[in-house]
């Protein structure tokens, strides 16, 4: 793994089911993540994905790409354009830094309206490098 | 900043460094079912999260501290007070913007979770796309069996939603002596076509005299409602306030032979086709405006 390497993109279909399942699995019962009518009353066009789900998907993306022996050390994300139902988010990553067995990967999740998430993930790689 | 008092700014600043949660306890110990539900939702098939040696996905860190439907435990008075102060100042909406987690050691089923959190910062008033408000950053130490397992920095924006402009209303029809009968018909959910009293030709839109014979006498026939798309355009630009482009505008040929311009509904704008059968329906747009539009029939429409 070298600086500048790109990870294969991961497409996530942002379904209503994913948004609700992610919110409940993360124990986030804010109405804007499951109740479209209340979300609209709060000025949002629809329900939208919660940050914990985005965080979980970013973590999954990294270990999907680098293998189950890769250990997440740090995940830092910032949200931009919301993930609404019916959209597709494409996660892409590029290696920003490699120091010994530790790599820092820059991750971007783009959806139909912009960048949903930008962030960096620091990950320790198994001996012998990523699979 | 003129309409926000310095006093509020100072009161908000004073929360920095105060505890947001003290001796909070996870409602459930780290456990396999919650891990599995998380992995199912995320589509995460990492084998490290299953089996006898399973660890929890590190990104679940915050999930173990969530209050769920029964509310948070250990949340400090200061944090609730800060949120209440922001609510009272009109910043009633909340959205999470940043999450920064460091994982010190893996969490495993059976680990009992405790946590403390501090209000790290409260920003100046900021205006964002969502609206105007203040960012509140908290930092939480998450412990398992009393030992530091990870840190979680979380930023929310407490904001007053930007006032969306009220949805513009569709333009009103211009009703005059020559077409009043047509609009009266629409009001009764009837699409009336003029019929010449001289030569019997049907005509639409409404006119004072017959284009074929010049006769000024006329009566009306009610359209059956059946028709087909004679031609159409798709409007992309420019957007008009009451409309949401892209949308299809059809020239509909009624079964009676006359043509009318209206919206084609019930089918995506890019699936409208010449010859497509449509049926009249009356659509209410607001408390005073009803318009005849045409719904594409229950054809299988390409089935892509």
XYZ file of C-alpha atoms in Angstrom:
435
model
C 0.000 0.000 0.000
C 1.438 3.330 -1.081
C 0.536 6.951 -0.743
C -1.796 7.890 -3.572
C -3.280 4.386 -3.956
C -7.005 4.475 -4.600
C -9.393 2.047 -2.914
C -12.100 0.493 -5.098
C -15.334 2.481 -4.856
C -18.299 1.120 -2.899
C -21.829 1.994 -4.007
C -24.432 2.246 -1.289
C -28.084 2.389 -2.319
C -29.616 4.828 0.137
C -32.968 3.132 0.689
C -35.554 4.142 3.245
C -34.939 0.741 4.840
C -31.197 1.402 5.181
C -31.816 4.801 6.770
C -34.320 3.427 9.283
C -32.392 0.209 9.988
C -29.179 2.178 10.543
C -30.896 4.664 12.848
C -32.474 1.932 14.970
C -29.335 -0.254 15.033
C -27.474 2.789 16.346
C -30.291 3.488 18.863
C -30.989 6.886 17.324
C -34.717 7.571 17.526
C -34.626 11.194 16.298
C -37.803 11.498 14.217
C -35.972 12.978 11.209
C -34.408 9.550 10.639
C -37.656 7.566 10.431
C -40.735 9.809 10.146
C -41.013 11.591 6.793
C -43.929 13.768 7.874
C -42.143 15.133 10.947
C -38.932 15.521 8.928
C -40.850 17.706 6.467
C -42.290 19.777 9.294
C -38.691 20.484 10.312
C -37.853 21.750 6.841
C -36.252 18.605 5.426
C -37.678 17.180 2.178
C -37.621 13.641 3.599
C -35.989 11.491 6.263
C -32.190 11.397 6.069
C -29.373 9.117 7.199
C -28.013 9.660 10.698
C -24.327 10.305 11.321
C -23.827 7.006 13.169
C -24.888 5.060 10.080
C -22.565 7.105 7.898
C -19.778 6.412 10.385
C -20.565 2.687 10.303
C -20.566 2.633 6.495
C -17.208 4.433 6.361
C -15.765 1.859 8.791
C -17.220 -0.977 6.724
C -15.779 0.503 3.525
C -12.263 0.519 4.946
C -12.343 -3.027 6.323
C -14.118 -4.300 3.162
C -11.201 -2.912 1.152
C -8.312 -3.776 3.483
C -9.545 -7.059 4.936
C -10.781 -8.255 8.333
C -7.331 -8.039 9.916
C -7.157 -4.298 9.345
C -7.784 -2.535 12.674
C -9.564 0.805 12.777
C -7.721 3.276 15.006
C -9.483 6.500 14.210
C -12.472 7.563 12.124
C -13.107 11.285 11.697
C -15.959 12.361 9.458
C -17.791 15.523 8.509
C -21.240 15.517 6.971
C -22.351 17.691 4.065
C -25.199 16.916 1.650
C -27.754 14.690 3.405
C -28.418 11.114 2.289
C -32.106 11.030 1.350
C -33.994 7.887 0.278
C -33.599 6.991 -3.372
C -30.117 8.398 -3.693
C -26.896 6.452 -4.208
C -23.754 7.198 -2.254
C -20.427 6.203 -3.756
C -17.611 5.865 -1.242
C -14.114 6.371 -2.570
C -10.827 6.403 -0.718
C -7.207 7.271 -1.324
C -4.177 6.558 0.812
C -2.871 9.803 2.211
C -0.109 8.650 4.482
C 1.690 5.424 5.365
C 3.879 5.187 8.462
C 5.078 1.736 9.405
C 2.009 -0.485 9.731
C -0.377 2.465 9.935
C -2.127 4.107 7.013
C -4.339 7.160 6.807
C -7.043 6.989 4.169
C -9.013 9.961 2.926
C -12.637 8.964 2.326
C -15.315 10.782 0.347
C -18.933 9.658 0.017
C -20.626 11.461 -2.861
C -24.358 11.311 -3.510
C -26.589 12.844 -6.145
C -26.607 16.258 -4.487
C -23.005 16.607 -3.374
C -20.551 15.292 -0.851
C -22.401 13.518 1.909
C -19.303 12.716 3.915
C -15.626 13.599 3.907
C -13.178 12.271 6.398
C -10.061 10.363 7.274
C -9.607 6.892 8.667
C -6.462 5.739 10.410
C -6.008 2.008 10.190
C -3.366 -0.482 11.289
C -2.608 -3.045 8.622
C -1.902 -6.694 9.197
C 1.690 -7.842 8.832
C 2.379 -8.469 5.182
C 0.122 -5.629 4.108
C -3.489 -5.451 3.097
C -5.109 -8.329 1.266
C -24.720 39.710 15.075
C -26.647 42.827 15.935
C -29.818 41.010 16.984
C -28.075 38.552 19.251
C -27.126 40.050 22.533
C -23.581 39.893 23.844
C -25.169 38.549 26.939
C -26.313 35.370 25.193
C -22.896 34.937 23.571
C -21.264 35.179 26.981
C -23.703 32.786 28.564
C -23.045 30.253 25.781
C -19.271 30.601 26.140
C -19.556 29.952 29.863
C -20.609 26.366 29.130
C -17.211 25.507 27.677
C -15.395 23.066 29.920
C -18.511 22.038 31.815
C -19.528 18.400 32.001
C -22.012 17.143 29.400
C -22.350 13.699 30.970
C -21.093 12.382 34.272
C -20.765 8.697 35.056
C -23.118 7.735 32.242
C -23.700 4.028 31.877
C -24.494 2.110 28.697
C -28.029 0.718 28.797
C -26.782 -2.650 27.605
C -23.408 -4.251 27.908
C -21.667 -4.845 24.604
C -23.619 -7.757 23.165
C -23.856 -10.000 20.136
C -27.452 -9.216 19.090
C -26.836 -5.468 18.877
C -23.597 -6.126 16.987
C -25.449 -8.382 14.557
C -28.258 -5.876 14.042
C -25.678 -3.172 13.341
C -23.800 -5.378 10.853
C -27.064 -6.277 9.097
C -28.033 -2.616 8.763
C -24.577 -1.595 7.497
C -24.207 -4.615 5.240
C -20.954 -5.332 7.076
C -19.888 -8.970 6.729
C -16.486 -8.582 8.392
C -15.839 -11.946 10.128
C -14.086 -10.097 12.976
C -17.569 -9.090 14.231
C -18.956 -12.639 14.579
C -18.075 -15.854 16.308
C -16.550 -16.655 19.700
C -13.693 -14.147 19.286
C -15.999 -11.391 18.043
C -15.245 -7.739 18.646
C -17.821 -5.009 18.184
C -17.389 -2.861 15.083
C -15.271 0.009 16.420
C -17.608 2.536 14.781
C -20.369 1.347 17.162
C -18.590 3.251 19.945
C -21.294 5.908 20.284
C -24.141 3.400 19.880
C -23.280 1.843 23.256
C -23.808 5.220 24.928
C -27.139 6.085 23.289
C -30.174 6.691 25.445
C -32.636 5.183 22.980
C -36.343 5.773 23.473
C -36.080 5.854 27.249
C -33.648 8.785 27.224
C -30.105 9.459 28.284
C -28.648 8.546 31.619
C -25.871 10.577 33.134
C -26.511 13.608 30.973
C -25.510 16.610 33.046
C -27.680 19.535 33.943
C -25.218 21.759 32.080
C -25.765 20.079 28.722
C -29.559 20.191 29.015
C -29.332 23.786 30.174
C -27.180 24.693 27.157
C -29.594 23.041 24.731
C -32.509 24.731 26.496
C -30.830 28.118 26.229
C -30.317 27.574 22.505
C -33.937 26.402 22.112
C -35.166 29.535 23.861
C -33.017 31.688 21.580
C -34.861 30.149 18.604
C -32.265 27.563 17.627
C -34.683 24.686 17.957
C -33.409 22.327 15.244
C -30.415 20.072 15.604
C -28.185 18.265 13.151
C -24.964 16.322 13.718
C -22.097 17.597 11.595
C -18.880 15.935 12.795
C -17.876 12.735 14.508
C -14.302 11.941 15.417
C -13.568 8.677 17.152
C -10.325 7.117 18.381
C -10.324 3.498 19.353
C -7.982 2.563 22.179
C -9.015 -1.033 22.587
C -11.640 -3.277 21.011
C -14.986 -3.775 22.714
C -16.181 -7.355 23.201
C -19.482 -8.894 24.240
C -19.893 -8.559 27.984
C -18.015 -5.266 28.309
C -19.885 -2.861 30.594
C -19.792 0.674 29.196
C -19.440 3.872 31.161
C -18.758 7.356 29.867
C -18.074 10.948 30.771
C -18.372 13.885 28.424
C -17.360 17.500 28.476
C -18.639 20.475 26.492
C -15.506 21.359 24.582
C -16.707 24.421 22.715
C -19.724 26.466 21.738
C -19.113 28.398 18.529
C -19.963 31.952 17.678
C -23.180 32.362 15.799
C -22.736 30.912 12.298
C -24.940 31.022 9.242
C -25.037 27.820 7.227
C -27.175 26.523 4.362
C -29.520 24.992 6.939
C -29.914 28.156 8.911
C -28.242 30.217 11.595
C -27.072 28.754 14.859
C -24.248 27.601 17.086
C -22.012 24.541 16.836
C -21.657 22.615 20.088
C -18.715 20.239 20.383
C -18.543 17.587 23.073
C -15.797 15.095 23.836
C -16.644 11.807 25.440
C -14.406 9.218 27.044
C -15.901 5.760 26.697
C -14.743 3.114 29.149
C -15.184 -0.635 29.272
C -14.875 -2.155 32.715
C -13.532 1.198 33.878
C -10.716 1.212 31.333
C -10.523 3.755 28.486
C -11.739 2.089 25.280
C -12.165 5.077 23.027
C -12.821 8.770 22.691
C -15.662 10.300 20.770
C -15.769 13.935 19.717
C -19.138 14.995 18.392
C -20.318 18.263 16.926
C -23.891 19.317 16.447
C -25.390 22.446 14.970
C -28.291 23.880 16.950
C -29.994 26.140 14.459
C -33.042 28.087 13.444
C -34.127 26.644 10.086
C -33.667 29.041 7.176
C -37.173 30.161 6.273
C -37.953 28.506 3.003
C -40.020 30.826 0.872
C -43.648 29.760 1.019
C -44.384 27.614 -1.991
C -45.444 29.855 -4.816
C -48.957 29.363 -6.132
C -49.692 28.473 -9.689
C -50.640 31.365 -11.928
C -54.392 32.071 -11.928
C -56.333 31.625 -15.149
C -57.518 34.803 -16.823
C -61.291 34.376 -16.860
C -63.286 36.608 -19.189
C -66.675 36.754 -20.846
C -65.521 34.495 -23.680
C -64.138 31.643 -21.565
C -66.083 31.899 -18.295
C -68.211 28.884 -19.252
C -65.131 26.750 -19.617
C -63.883 27.615 -16.101
C -67.346 27.098 -14.644
C -67.241 23.605 -16.151
C -63.813 22.950 -14.630
C -65.222 24.011 -11.276
C -67.767 21.194 -11.646
C -65.100 18.751 -12.874
C -66.387 18.890 -16.423
C -64.214 19.595 -19.439
C -66.541 21.449 -21.799
C -65.880 21.768 -25.514
C -67.665 24.412 -27.585
C -69.890 23.236 -30.438
C -70.820 25.636 -33.240
C -74.546 26.324 -33.512
C -74.169 26.739 -37.270
C -71.954 23.990 -38.642
C -71.637 21.784 -35.546
C -67.792 21.932 -35.481
C -66.193 21.358 -32.106
C -63.616 23.941 -31.048
C -61.097 24.349 -28.289
C -59.850 26.608 -26.680
C -62.986 28.665 -26.287
C -63.602 31.480 -28.776
C -66.554 33.824 -29.370
C -67.128 32.604 -32.922
C -66.641 29.552 -35.110
C -63.329 29.393 -36.973
C -64.970 27.286 -39.695
C -68.195 29.155 -40.510
C -68.025 32.363 -38.452
C -71.272 31.621 -36.636
C -71.587 33.215 -33.160
C -74.085 30.683 -31.835
C -72.712 27.794 -29.799
C -73.418 25.276 -27.096
C -71.149 22.800 -25.316
C -70.448 19.083 -25.112
C -68.718 17.470 -22.189
C -65.465 15.682 -23.050
C -65.511 11.950 -22.330
C -62.059 12.304 -20.759
C -60.323 9.883 -23.098
C -57.385 11.160 -25.100
C -53.841 10.576 -26.209
C -50.599 12.503 -26.315
C -50.497 14.276 -29.689
C -47.190 15.958 -28.878
C -45.262 17.076 -25.814
C -42.302 19.036 -24.520
C -40.292 18.556 -21.328
C -39.690 21.757 -19.409
C -36.250 22.003 -17.821
C -35.475 25.693 -17.845
C -36.238 28.335 -16.824
C -37.829 27.241 -13.548
C -40.975 29.131 -12.571
C -41.678 29.511 -8.848
C -44.763 27.277 -8.697
C -43.318 24.530 -10.874
C -40.809 21.840 -10.203
C -38.888 21.031 -13.379
C -38.378 18.816 -15.219
C -41.997 18.126 -16.082
C -43.889 17.173 -19.207
C -46.352 19.463 -20.927
C -48.562 17.576 -23.331
C -50.675 18.578 -26.269
C -53.515 16.155 -25.677
C -55.848 15.104 -28.448
C -59.220 14.370 -26.921
C -61.374 11.538 -28.237
C -63.697 14.262 -29.584
C -60.903 15.468 -31.876
C -59.917 18.809 -30.303
C -56.570 19.372 -28.580
C -55.714 20.882 -25.212
C -52.405 21.806 -23.576
C -51.952 20.416 -20.058
C -49.671 18.501 -17.755
C -49.162 14.778 -18.212
C -49.058 13.165 -14.779
C -48.646 9.688 -13.362
C -45.641 8.921 -15.517
C -42.032 10.150 -15.270
C -41.408 13.133 -17.528
C -38.954 11.137 -19.624
C -41.410 8.298 -20.225
C -44.073 10.418 -21.933
C -44.506 9.315 -25.553
C -46.501 10.474 -28.550
C -49.629 8.348 -28.864
C -49.643 7.396 -25.191
C -53.229 7.010 -23.980
C -54.187 9.435 -21.206
C -57.275 10.108 -19.193
C -58.634 13.383 -17.876
C -58.536 14.073 -14.173
C -59.102 17.217 -12.159
C -56.251 18.162 -9.916
C -56.626 20.586 -7.002
C -53.557 22.816 -6.569
C -54.768 25.058 -3.776
C -57.992 26.089 -2.105
C -59.226 27.931 -5.181
C -57.450 26.389 -8.155
C -58.535 23.195 -9.889
C -57.116 22.319 -13.305
C -57.736 19.550 -15.824
C -54.636 17.384 -16.246
C -54.075 14.074 -17.991
C -52.951 10.893 -16.342
C -51.102 8.286 -18.356
C -53.113 5.075 -18.405
C -52.325 1.808 -16.683
C -50.110 0.708 -19.556
C -46.964 -1.189 -18.691
C -44.984 1.835 -19.844
C -41.706 0.191 -20.860
C -41.199 -1.634 -17.581
C -37.491 -0.842 -17.283
